[in-house]
PDB file of C-alpha atoms in Angstrom:
ATOM      1  CA  MET A   1     -55.462  12.896 106.363  1.00 50.00           C
ATOM      2  CA  GLN A   2     -54.910  14.293 109.342  1.00 53.00           C
ATOM      3  CA  THR A   3     -56.051  13.086 112.428  1.00 56.00           C
ATOM      4  CA  HIS A   4     -56.342  14.961 116.043  1.00 54.00           C
ATOM      5  CA  PRO A   5     -56.558  12.157 118.762  1.00 54.00           C
ATOM      6  CA  GLU A   6     -59.482  12.796 121.723  1.00 57.00           C
ATOM      7  CA  PRO A   7     -57.510  13.791 125.278  1.00 53.00           C
ATOM      8  CA  SER A   8     -57.103  10.910 127.285  1.00 52.00           C
ATOM      9  CA  GLN A   9     -58.651  10.097 130.568  1.00 55.00           C
ATOM     10  CA  PHE A  10     -55.838  12.284 132.008  1.00 54.00           C
ATOM     11  CA  GLY A  11     -57.021  15.359 130.207  1.00 54.00           C
ATOM     12  CA  MET A  12     -53.518  15.071 127.898  1.00 56.00           C
ATOM     13  CA  GLN A  13     -52.924  13.763 124.577  1.00 58.00           C
ATOM     14  CA  PRO A  14     -51.012  10.551 123.520  1.00 55.00           C
ATOM     15  CA  LEU A  15     -47.471  10.851 123.287  1.00 55.00           C
ATOM     16  CA  PRO A  16     -46.240  11.410 119.551  1.00 56.00           C
ATOM     17  CA  ILE A  17     -44.583   8.509 119.523  1.00 59.00           C
ATOM     18  CA  ALA A  18     -47.370   6.308 119.805  1.00 61.00           C
ATOM     19  CA  GLU A  19     -49.266   7.954 117.228  1.00 66.00           C
ATOM     20  CA  ASN A  20     -46.020   7.228 115.234  1.00 66.00           C
ATOM     21  CA  GLY A  21     -45.844   3.778 116.018  1.00 72.00           C
ATOM     22  CA  GLN A  22     -49.416   3.427 115.439  1.00 76.00           C
ATOM     23  CA  LYS A  23     -49.066   4.455 111.382  1.00 75.00           C
ATOM     24  CA  LEU A  24     -45.882   2.941 111.387  1.00 75.00           C
ATOM     25  CA  ILE A  25     -47.085  -0.687 112.416  1.00 82.00           C
ATOM     26  CA  LEU A  26     -49.815   0.679 109.835  1.00 80.00           C
ATOM     27  CA  ALA A  27     -47.982   1.157 107.199  1.00 78.00           C
ATOM     28  CA  ALA A  28     -46.256  -2.287 107.649  1.00 80.00           C
ATOM     29  CA  ALA A  29     -49.055  -3.964 107.449  1.00 84.00           C
ATOM     30  CA  SER A  30     -50.240  -2.583 104.607  1.00 82.00           C
ATOM     31  CA  LEU A  31     -46.275  -3.084 102.673  1.00 83.00           C
ATOM     32  CA  GLN A  32     -46.484  -6.992 104.011  1.00 87.00           C
ATOM     33  CA  ALA A  33     -50.271  -7.170 102.492  1.00 88.00           C
ATOM     34  CA  HIS A  34     -48.644  -5.734  99.226  1.00 85.00           C
ATOM     35  CA  THR A  35     -45.640  -8.654  99.249  1.00 86.00           C
ATOM     36  CA  PHE A  36     -48.844 -10.973  99.964  1.00 91.00           C
ATOM     37  CA  LYS A  37     -50.413 -10.162  97.073  1.00 89.00           C
ATOM     38  CA  ALA A  38     -47.116  -9.892  94.347  1.00 88.00           C
ATOM     39  CA  MET A  39     -45.820 -12.865  96.063  1.00 90.00           C
ATOM     40  CA  MET A  40     -49.566 -14.609  95.194  1.00 93.00           C
ATOM     41  CA  ARG A  41     -49.184 -13.093  91.373  1.00 90.00           C
ATOM     42  CA  TYR A  42     -46.025 -14.908  90.787  1.00 91.00           C
ATOM     43  CA  GLN A  43     -47.021 -18.309  91.974  1.00 93.00           C
ATOM     44  CA  ILE A  44     -50.195 -17.989  89.689  1.00 94.00           C
ATOM     45  CA  GLU A  45     -47.833 -17.007  86.590  1.00 93.00           C
ATOM     46  CA  THR A  46     -45.400 -19.792  87.587  1.00 93.00           C
ATOM     47  CA  LEU A  47     -48.511 -22.756  87.759  1.00 95.00           C
ATOM     48  CA  ALA A  48     -49.918 -21.965  85.125  1.00 95.00           C
ATOM     49  CA  PHE A  49     -46.317 -21.684  83.190  1.00 95.00           C
ATOM     50  CA  LEU A  50     -45.530 -25.241  84.247  1.00 95.00           C
ATOM     51  CA  LYS A  51     -48.883 -26.621  83.893  1.00 97.00           C
ATOM     52  CA  HIS A  52     -48.667 -25.543  79.630  1.00 95.00           C
ATOM     53  CA  ARG A  53     -44.934 -27.178  80.151  1.00 95.00           C
ATOM     54  CA  TYR A  54     -46.386 -30.250  82.124  1.00 95.00           C
ATOM     55  CA  GLU A  55     -48.930 -30.527  79.155  1.00 96.00           C
ATOM     56  CA  GLN A  56     -46.507 -29.791  76.265  1.00 94.00           C
ATOM     57  CA  ASP A  57     -44.116 -32.697  78.041  1.00 93.00           C
ATOM     58  CA  VAL A  58     -47.427 -35.350  77.873  1.00 94.00           C
ATOM     59  CA  LYS A  59     -47.956 -34.662  74.330  1.00 92.00           C
ATOM     60  CA  LEU A  60     -43.621 -35.225  73.344  1.00 91.00           C
ATOM     61  CA  ALA A  61     -44.217 -38.787  74.870  1.00 90.00           C
ATOM     62  CA  GLU A  62     -46.955 -39.379  72.900  1.00 89.00           C
ATOM     63  CA  ASP A  63     -45.769 -37.804  69.447  1.00 87.00           C
ATOM     64  CA  LEU A  64     -42.419 -40.009  70.097  1.00 86.00           C
ATOM     65  CA  ILE A  65     -44.622 -43.117  71.001  1.00 85.00           C
ATOM     66  CA  ASP A  66     -46.668 -42.657  67.802  1.00 83.00           C
ATOM     67  CA  GLY A  67     -43.690 -42.073  65.394  1.00 71.00           C
ATOM     68  CA  SER A  68     -42.631 -45.402  63.465  1.00 73.00           C
ATOM     69  CA  GLU A  69     -38.893 -44.150  62.618  1.00 77.00           C
ATOM     70  CA  PHE A  70     -36.092 -42.572  64.186  1.00 73.00           C
ATOM     71  CA  ASN A  71     -35.860 -39.384  62.004  1.00 74.00           C
ATOM     72  CA  ASP A  72     -39.473 -38.657  62.729  1.00 80.00           C
ATOM     73  CA  ALA A  73     -38.049 -39.000  66.724  1.00 85.00           C
ATOM     74  CA  PHE A  74     -35.377 -36.814  66.055  1.00 86.00           C
ATOM     75  CA  ASP A  75     -37.868 -33.975  64.646  1.00 88.00           C
ATOM     76  CA  ILE A  76     -40.227 -34.151  67.179  1.00 89.00           C
ATOM     77  CA  PHE A  77     -37.587 -33.924  69.569  1.00 90.00           C
ATOM     78  CA  SER A  78     -36.054 -30.836  68.373  1.00 92.00           C
ATOM     79  CA  THR A  79     -39.207 -29.398  67.688  1.00 93.00           C
ATOM     80  CA  PHE A  80     -40.168 -29.771  71.073  1.00 94.00           C
ATOM     81  CA  LEU A  81     -36.551 -28.202  72.701  1.00 94.00           C
ATOM     82  CA  GLN A  82     -37.506 -25.132  70.020  1.00 95.00           C
ATOM     83  CA  ASN A  83     -40.823 -24.613  71.304  1.00 95.00           C
ATOM     84  CA  ALA A  84     -39.671 -25.117  75.102  1.00 95.00           C
ATOM     85  CA  ALA A  85     -36.889 -22.736  74.375  1.00 95.00           C
ATOM     86  CA  SER A  86     -39.315 -20.418  73.058  1.00 95.00           C
ATOM     87  CA  GLU A  87     -41.771 -20.260  75.571  1.00 95.00           C
ATOM     88  CA  TYR A  88     -39.263 -19.949  78.786  1.00 95.00           C
ATOM     89  CA  ALA A  89     -37.721 -16.979  77.364  1.00 96.00           C
ATOM     90  CA  THR A  90     -41.652 -15.156  76.882  1.00 95.00           C
ATOM     91  CA  GLU A  91     -42.186 -16.607  80.511  1.00 94.00           C
ATOM     92  CA  ALA A  92     -38.701 -14.557  81.314  1.00 94.00           C
ATOM     93  CA  GLY A  93     -40.100 -11.685  80.168  1.00 94.00           C
ATOM     94  CA  LYS A  94     -43.401 -12.170  81.538  1.00 92.00           C
ATOM     95  CA  VAL A  95     -41.576 -11.957  84.785  1.00 91.00           C
ATOM     96  CA  ALA A  96     -39.405  -9.533  84.158  1.00 92.00           C
ATOM     97  CA  ALA A  97     -42.615  -7.177  83.279  1.00 92.00           C
ATOM     98  CA  LEU A  98     -43.920  -8.283  86.522  1.00 89.00           C
ATOM     99  CA  THR A  99     -41.127  -7.868  88.323  1.00 90.00           C
ATOM    100  CA  SER A 100     -40.970  -4.048  87.209  1.00 91.00           C
ATOM    101  CA  LYS A 101     -44.533  -3.273  87.955  1.00 89.00           C
ATOM    102  CA  LEU A 102     -44.463  -4.572  91.286  1.00 87.00           C
ATOM    103  CA  ALA A 103     -41.929  -2.935  92.349  1.00 87.00           C
ATOM    104  CA  SER A 104     -43.215   0.560  90.629  1.00 90.00           C
ATOM    105  CA  GLU A 105     -46.198   0.120  92.453  1.00 87.00           C
ATOM    106  CA  THR A 106     -44.041  -0.665  96.069  1.00 84.00           C
ATOM    107  CA  ALA A 107     -42.760   2.499  95.375  1.00 86.00           C
ATOM    108  CA  ARG A 108     -45.673   4.630  94.865  1.00 88.00           C
ATOM    109  CA  ARG A 109     -47.035   3.002  97.821  1.00 84.00           C
ATOM    110  CA  VAL A 110     -44.014   4.096  99.915  1.00 82.00           C
ATOM    111  CA  ARG A 111     -43.553   7.714  98.738  1.00 86.00           C
ATOM    112  CA  ARG A 112     -47.241   7.769  99.684  1.00 86.00           C
ATOM    113  CA  GLU A 113     -46.661   6.952 103.169  1.00 80.00           C
ATOM    114  CA  ALA A 114     -43.329   9.060 103.655  1.00 79.00           C
ATOM    115  CA  LYS A 115     -45.195  11.943 102.319  1.00 84.00           C
ATOM    116  CA  THR A 116     -47.920  11.129 104.647  1.00 81.00           C
ATOM    117  CA  ALA A 117     -45.436  11.609 107.501  1.00 76.00           C
ATOM    118  CA  ILE A 118     -43.969  14.250 106.433  1.00 80.00           C
ATOM    119  CA  GLU A 119     -47.303  16.265 106.183  1.00 79.00           C
ATOM    120  CA  ASP A 120     -47.802  14.943 109.780  1.00 76.00           C
ATOM    121  CA  VAL A 121     -44.579  15.905 111.374  1.00 73.00           C
ATOM    122  CA  ALA A 122     -44.886  19.187 109.357  1.00 75.00           C
ATOM    123  CA  ALA A 123     -48.680  20.379 110.691  1.00 74.00           C
ATOM    124  CA  LYS A 124     -47.380  18.862 114.246  1.00 72.00           C
ATOM    125  CA  THR A 125     -45.010  21.641 114.187  1.00 75.00           C
ATOM    126  CA  VAL A 126     -46.761  24.232 113.084  1.00 72.00           C
ATOM    127  CA  ALA A 127     -49.641  23.775 115.603  1.00 63.00           C
TER     128      ALA A 127
END
């Protein structure tokens, strides 16, 4: 989108540096908002996972209290560790997928901003 600034009260257009500075500030603000959104996604995913793991920890304590023999406790604890290892591996996969998606979105935004900046410079060069 090409914008043509209005002449100032002195009959001159703003300096190109000022226009580029505004675009840079807007691009930086957009990138910061994108980063904030990404961090919130990570926080939501982490808190949901921790909530589930803490519930499993409480269940482990309850199961150990209810078990009457040492063999029961060993089975309960080994099952708990197997499930925990599996869930941590699954969560690591989710985080890796989320990281990949966010990196892709960021690259797409940066490319779009760079293309817009190049088009603006080209249009000013022709004019």
